[in-house]
Tab-separated table of C-alpha atoms in Angstrom:
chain	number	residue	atom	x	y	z
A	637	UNK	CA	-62.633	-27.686	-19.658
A	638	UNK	CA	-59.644	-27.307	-17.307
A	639	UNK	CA	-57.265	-24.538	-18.119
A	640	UNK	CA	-52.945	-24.819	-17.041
A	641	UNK	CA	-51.112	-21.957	-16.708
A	642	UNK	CA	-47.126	-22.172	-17.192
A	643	UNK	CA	-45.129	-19.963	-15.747
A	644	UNK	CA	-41.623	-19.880	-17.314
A	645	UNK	CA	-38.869	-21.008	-14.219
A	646	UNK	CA	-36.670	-17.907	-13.786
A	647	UNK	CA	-33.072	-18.616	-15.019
A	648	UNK	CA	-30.197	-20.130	-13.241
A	649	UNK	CA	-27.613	-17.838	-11.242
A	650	UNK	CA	-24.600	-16.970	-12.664
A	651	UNK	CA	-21.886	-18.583	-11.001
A	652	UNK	CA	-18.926	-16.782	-10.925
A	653	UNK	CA	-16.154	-18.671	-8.856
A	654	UNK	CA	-14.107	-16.513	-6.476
A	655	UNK	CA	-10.414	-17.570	-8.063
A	656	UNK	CA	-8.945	-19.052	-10.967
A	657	UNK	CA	-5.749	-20.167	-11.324
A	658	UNK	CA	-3.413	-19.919	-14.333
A	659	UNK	CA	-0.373	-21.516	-15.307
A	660	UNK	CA	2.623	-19.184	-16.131
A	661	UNK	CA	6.370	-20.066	-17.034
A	662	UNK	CA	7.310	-20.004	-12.792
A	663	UNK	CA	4.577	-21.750	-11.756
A	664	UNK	CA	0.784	-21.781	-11.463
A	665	UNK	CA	-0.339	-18.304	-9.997
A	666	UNK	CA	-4.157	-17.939	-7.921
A	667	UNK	CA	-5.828	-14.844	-9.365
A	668	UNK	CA	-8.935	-13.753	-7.325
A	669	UNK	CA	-12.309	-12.706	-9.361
A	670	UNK	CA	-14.356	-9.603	-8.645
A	671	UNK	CA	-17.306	-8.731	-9.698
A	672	UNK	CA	-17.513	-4.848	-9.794
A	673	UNK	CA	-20.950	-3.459	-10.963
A	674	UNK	CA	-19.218	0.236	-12.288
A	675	UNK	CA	-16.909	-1.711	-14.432
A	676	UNK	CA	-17.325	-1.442	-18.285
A	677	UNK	CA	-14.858	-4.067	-19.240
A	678	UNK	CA	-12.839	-6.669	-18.254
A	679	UNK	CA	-9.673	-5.922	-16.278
A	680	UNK	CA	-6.669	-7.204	-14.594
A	681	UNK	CA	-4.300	-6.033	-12.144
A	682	UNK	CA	-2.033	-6.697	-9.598
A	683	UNK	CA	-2.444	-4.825	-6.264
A	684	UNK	CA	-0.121	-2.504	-5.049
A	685	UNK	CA	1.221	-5.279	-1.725
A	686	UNK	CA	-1.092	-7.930	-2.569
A	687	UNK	CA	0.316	-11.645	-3.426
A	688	UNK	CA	-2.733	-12.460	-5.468
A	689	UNK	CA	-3.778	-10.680	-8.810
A	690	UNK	CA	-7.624	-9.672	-9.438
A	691	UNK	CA	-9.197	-10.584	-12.348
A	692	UNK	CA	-12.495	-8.026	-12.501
A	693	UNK	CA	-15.870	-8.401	-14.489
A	694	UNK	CA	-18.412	-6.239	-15.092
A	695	UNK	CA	-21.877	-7.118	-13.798
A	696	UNK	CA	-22.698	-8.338	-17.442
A	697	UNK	CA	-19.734	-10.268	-17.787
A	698	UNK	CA	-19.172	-14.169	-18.256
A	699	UNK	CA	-16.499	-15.962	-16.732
A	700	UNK	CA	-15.789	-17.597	-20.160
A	701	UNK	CA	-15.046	-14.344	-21.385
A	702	UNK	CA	-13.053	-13.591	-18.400
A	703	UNK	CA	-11.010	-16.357	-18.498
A	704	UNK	CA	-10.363	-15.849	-22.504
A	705	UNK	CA	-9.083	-12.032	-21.765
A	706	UNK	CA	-6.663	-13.411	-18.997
A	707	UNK	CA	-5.002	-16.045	-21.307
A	708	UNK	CA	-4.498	-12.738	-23.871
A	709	UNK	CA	-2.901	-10.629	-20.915
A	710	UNK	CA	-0.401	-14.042	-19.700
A	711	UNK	CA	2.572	-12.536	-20.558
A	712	UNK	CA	1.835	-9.091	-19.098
A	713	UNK	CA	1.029	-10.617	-15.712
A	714	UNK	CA	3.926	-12.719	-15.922
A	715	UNK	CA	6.197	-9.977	-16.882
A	716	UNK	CA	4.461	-7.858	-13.937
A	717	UNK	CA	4.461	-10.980	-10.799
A	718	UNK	CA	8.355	-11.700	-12.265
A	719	UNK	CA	9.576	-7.622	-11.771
A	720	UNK	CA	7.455	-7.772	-8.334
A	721	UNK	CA	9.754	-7.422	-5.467
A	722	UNK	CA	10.406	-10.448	-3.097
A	723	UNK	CA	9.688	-10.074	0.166
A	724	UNK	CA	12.032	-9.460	3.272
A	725	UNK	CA	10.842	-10.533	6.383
A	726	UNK	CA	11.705	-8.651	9.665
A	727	UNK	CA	14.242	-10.969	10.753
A	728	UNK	CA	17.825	-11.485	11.967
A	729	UNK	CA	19.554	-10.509	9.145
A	730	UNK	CA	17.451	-9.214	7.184
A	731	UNK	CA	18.414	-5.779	5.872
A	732	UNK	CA	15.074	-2.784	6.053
A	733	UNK	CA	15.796	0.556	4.940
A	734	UNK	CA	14.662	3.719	7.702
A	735	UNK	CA	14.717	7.044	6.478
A	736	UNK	CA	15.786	5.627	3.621
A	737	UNK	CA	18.785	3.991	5.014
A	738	UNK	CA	19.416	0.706	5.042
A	739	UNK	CA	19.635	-0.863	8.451
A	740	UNK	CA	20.624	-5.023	9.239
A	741	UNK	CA	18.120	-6.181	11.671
A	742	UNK	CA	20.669	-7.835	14.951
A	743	UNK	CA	18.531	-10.176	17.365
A	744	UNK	CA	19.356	-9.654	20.678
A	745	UNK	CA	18.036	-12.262	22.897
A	746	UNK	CA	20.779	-12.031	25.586
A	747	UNK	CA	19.427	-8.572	26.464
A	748	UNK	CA	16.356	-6.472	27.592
A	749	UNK	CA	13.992	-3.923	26.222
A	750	UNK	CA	12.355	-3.517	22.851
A	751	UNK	CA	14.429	-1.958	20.002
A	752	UNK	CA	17.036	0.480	19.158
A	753	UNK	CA	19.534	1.604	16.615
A	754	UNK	CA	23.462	1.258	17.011
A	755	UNK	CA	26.545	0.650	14.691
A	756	UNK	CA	27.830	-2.192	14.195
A	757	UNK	CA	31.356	-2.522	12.217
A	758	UNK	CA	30.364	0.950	11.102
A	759	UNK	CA	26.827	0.152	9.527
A	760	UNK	CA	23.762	1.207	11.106
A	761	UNK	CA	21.904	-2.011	12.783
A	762	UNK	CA	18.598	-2.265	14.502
A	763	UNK	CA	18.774	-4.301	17.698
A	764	UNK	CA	15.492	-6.035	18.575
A	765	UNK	CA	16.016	-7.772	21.890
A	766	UNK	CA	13.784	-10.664	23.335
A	767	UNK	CA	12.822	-13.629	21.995
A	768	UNK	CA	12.559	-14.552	18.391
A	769	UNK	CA	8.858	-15.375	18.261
A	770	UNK	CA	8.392	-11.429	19.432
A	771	UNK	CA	10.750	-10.023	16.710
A	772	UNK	CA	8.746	-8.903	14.139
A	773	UNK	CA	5.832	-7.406	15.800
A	774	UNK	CA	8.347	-5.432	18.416
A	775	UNK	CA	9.993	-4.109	15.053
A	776	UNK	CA	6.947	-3.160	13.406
A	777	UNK	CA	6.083	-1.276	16.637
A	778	UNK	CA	9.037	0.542	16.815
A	779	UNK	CA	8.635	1.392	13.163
A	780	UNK	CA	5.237	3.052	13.647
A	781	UNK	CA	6.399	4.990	16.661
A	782	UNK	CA	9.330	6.488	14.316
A	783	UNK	CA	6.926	7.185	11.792
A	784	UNK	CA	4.737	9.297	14.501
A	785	UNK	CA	7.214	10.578	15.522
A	786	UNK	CA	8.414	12.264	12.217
A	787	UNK	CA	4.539	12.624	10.743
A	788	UNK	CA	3.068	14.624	13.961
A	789	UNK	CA	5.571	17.551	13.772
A	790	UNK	CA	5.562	17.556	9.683
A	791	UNK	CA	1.328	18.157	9.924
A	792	UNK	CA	2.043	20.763	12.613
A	793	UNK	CA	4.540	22.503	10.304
A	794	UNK	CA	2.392	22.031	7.461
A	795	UNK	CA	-0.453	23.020	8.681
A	796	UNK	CA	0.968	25.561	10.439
A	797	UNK	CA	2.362	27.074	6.976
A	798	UNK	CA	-1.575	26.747	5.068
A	799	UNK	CA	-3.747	28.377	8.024
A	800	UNK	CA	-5.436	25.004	8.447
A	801	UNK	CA	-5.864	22.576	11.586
A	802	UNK	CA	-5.805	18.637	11.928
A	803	UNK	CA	-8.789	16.900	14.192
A	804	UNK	CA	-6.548	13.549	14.347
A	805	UNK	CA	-3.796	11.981	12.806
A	806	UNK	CA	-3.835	8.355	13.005
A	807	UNK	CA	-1.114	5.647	10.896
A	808	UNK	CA	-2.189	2.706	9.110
A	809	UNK	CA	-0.673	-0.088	6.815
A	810	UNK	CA	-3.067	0.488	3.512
A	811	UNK	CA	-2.148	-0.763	0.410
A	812	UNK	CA	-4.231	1.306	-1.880
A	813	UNK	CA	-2.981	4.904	-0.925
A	814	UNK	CA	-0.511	6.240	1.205
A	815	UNK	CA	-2.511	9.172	2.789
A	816	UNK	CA	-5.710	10.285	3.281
A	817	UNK	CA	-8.023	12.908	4.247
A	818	UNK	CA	-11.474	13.006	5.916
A	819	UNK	CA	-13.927	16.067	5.706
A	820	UNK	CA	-14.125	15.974	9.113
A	821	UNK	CA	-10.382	17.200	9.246
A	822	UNK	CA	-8.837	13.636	10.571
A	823	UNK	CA	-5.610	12.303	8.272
A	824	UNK	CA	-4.312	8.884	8.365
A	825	UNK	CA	-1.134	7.704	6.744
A	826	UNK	CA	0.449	4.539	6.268
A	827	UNK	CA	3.770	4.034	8.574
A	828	UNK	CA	5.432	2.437	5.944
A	829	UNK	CA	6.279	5.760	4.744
A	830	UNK	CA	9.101	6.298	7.392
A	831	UNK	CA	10.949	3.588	5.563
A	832	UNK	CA	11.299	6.360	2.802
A	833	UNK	CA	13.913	8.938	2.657
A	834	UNK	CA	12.874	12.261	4.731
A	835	UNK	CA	11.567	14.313	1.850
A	836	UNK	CA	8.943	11.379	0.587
A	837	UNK	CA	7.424	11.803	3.749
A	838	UNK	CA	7.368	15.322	3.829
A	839	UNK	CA	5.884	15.338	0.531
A	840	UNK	CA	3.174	12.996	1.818
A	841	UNK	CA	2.043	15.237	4.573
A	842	UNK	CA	1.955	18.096	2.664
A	843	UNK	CA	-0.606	16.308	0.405
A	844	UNK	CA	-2.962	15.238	3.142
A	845	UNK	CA	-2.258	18.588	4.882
A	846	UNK	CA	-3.548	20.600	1.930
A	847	UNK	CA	-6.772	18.832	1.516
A	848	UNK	CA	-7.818	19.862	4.741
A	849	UNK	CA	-7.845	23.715	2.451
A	850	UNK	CA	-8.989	22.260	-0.856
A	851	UNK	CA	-10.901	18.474	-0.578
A	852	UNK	CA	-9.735	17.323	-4.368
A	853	UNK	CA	-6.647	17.445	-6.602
A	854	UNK	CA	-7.324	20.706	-8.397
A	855	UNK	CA	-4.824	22.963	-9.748
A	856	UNK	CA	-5.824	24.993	-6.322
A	857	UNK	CA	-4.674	21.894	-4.323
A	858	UNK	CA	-1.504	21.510	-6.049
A	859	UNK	CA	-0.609	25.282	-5.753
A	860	UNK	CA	-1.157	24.351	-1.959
A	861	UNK	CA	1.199	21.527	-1.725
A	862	UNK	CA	3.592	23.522	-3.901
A	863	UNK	CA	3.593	26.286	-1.278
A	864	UNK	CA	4.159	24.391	1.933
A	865	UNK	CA	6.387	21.795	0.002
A	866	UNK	CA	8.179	23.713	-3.073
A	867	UNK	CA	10.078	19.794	-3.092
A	868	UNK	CA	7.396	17.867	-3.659
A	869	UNK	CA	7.609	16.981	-7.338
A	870	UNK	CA	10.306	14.617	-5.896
A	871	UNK	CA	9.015	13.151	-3.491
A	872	UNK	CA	6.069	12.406	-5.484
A	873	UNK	CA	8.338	10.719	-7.773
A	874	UNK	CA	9.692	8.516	-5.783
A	875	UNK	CA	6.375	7.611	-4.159
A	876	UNK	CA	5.283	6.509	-7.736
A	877	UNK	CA	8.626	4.825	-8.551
A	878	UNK	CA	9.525	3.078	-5.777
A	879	UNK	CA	6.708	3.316	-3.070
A	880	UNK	CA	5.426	-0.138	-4.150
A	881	UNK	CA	8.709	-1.840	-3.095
A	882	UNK	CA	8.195	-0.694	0.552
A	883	UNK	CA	5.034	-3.025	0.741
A	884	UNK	CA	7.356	-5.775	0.669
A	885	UNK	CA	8.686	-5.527	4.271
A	886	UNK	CA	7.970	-6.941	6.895
């Protein structure tokens, strides 16, 4: 008598594809899909500087599912993708605040160096000499050494002010945060900020400054940033109003 033993074939992967796309009253829009483990629910957003919106499932979910929630939430990504703001290129032209002041960026091919400020018919211009092809990254440079330049002193008078002490400070271009803190004292912050008015980024280093005192957002930490920044409810207004719009430079 011969005995057979079945064994049941374990079941297919789930596929989930990495994008979808979706038509929407401008045009058909790429939306990238995530699967996040932690997630209870379907979501959708559109990241702060990002061109492409994420569509998110939890580990249960099924792209079916996924794809049925987006067509429900259509109009609020449209609404969201059409009050995004367009882009502005470092170029000649092209008008980029700095310290909150706008500036017209002037190519100067004809003459040497890197970048500097001047007026021009009685508007403040930056001059970015050399040729084209080099514009934009000299720019950008110059823009994170004015950023350094304002950020190092604002930590030293911060954290002069709290009793507390900085390992490193070190600038970044994040999208997800502005600032940030590490337990081993260093704080980075994106450089975008100096395209902010002065008190935005003086509200900023406060905030990373007084987690080097109190690692969270407790009412402690906020009674720190209050005391080295007694401004800072508006420049942490303005970070959450318009901070979004400076991701579109450059």
């Amino acid at each position: 008598m011969s005995l057979f033993a079945f064994t049941r074939s374990p079941p297919a992967p789930r596929v989930v594809p990495s994008h979808v796309d979706l038509d929407l009253p401008d045009g058909p829009v790429r939306i990238a899909v995530k699967v996040e483990p932690r997630a209870r629910r379907y979501s959708l957003r559109l990241p702060t500087g990002s061109d492409e919106p994420v569509l998110t499932l939890p580990k249960s979910g099924r792209i079916g599912e996924a794809v049925a929630f987006l067509e429900r939430h259509r109009g609020w990504l449209a609404e969201r993708l059409a009050r995004r703001p367009g882009k502005v290129g470092f170029a000649h032209g092209a008008v980029v605040p700095l310290r909150g002041l706008d500036h017209r960026i002037f190519h100067r091919p004809d003459r040497r160096g890197t970048v500097w400020i001047d007026e021009i018919g009685g508007s403040p211009h930056l001059c970015v000499a050399g040729a084209e092809e080099h514009l934009a990254r000299r720019l950008t440079d110059f823009l994170r050494r004015e950023a350094r330049r304002d950020i190092e002193p604002a930590v030293a008078l911060h954290a002069g002010r709290l009793g507390v002490r900085a390992s490193a400070v070190r600038l970044k271009d994040t999208v997800s945060r502005w600032g940030s803190c590490t337990a081993a004292g260093e704080l980075s912050f994106s450089w975008r900020v100096i395209l902010a008015p002065p008190f935005v980024l003086d509200y900023l280093v406060a905030h990373e400054v007084a987690h080097l005192r109190e690692m969270n957002h407790s009412v402690r930490f906020w009674r720190c940033v209050a005391e080295t920044c007694p401004d800072m409810e508006r420049g942490r207004l303005w970070l959450k109003r318009h901070g979004a719009g400076l991701h579109a430079y450059g």
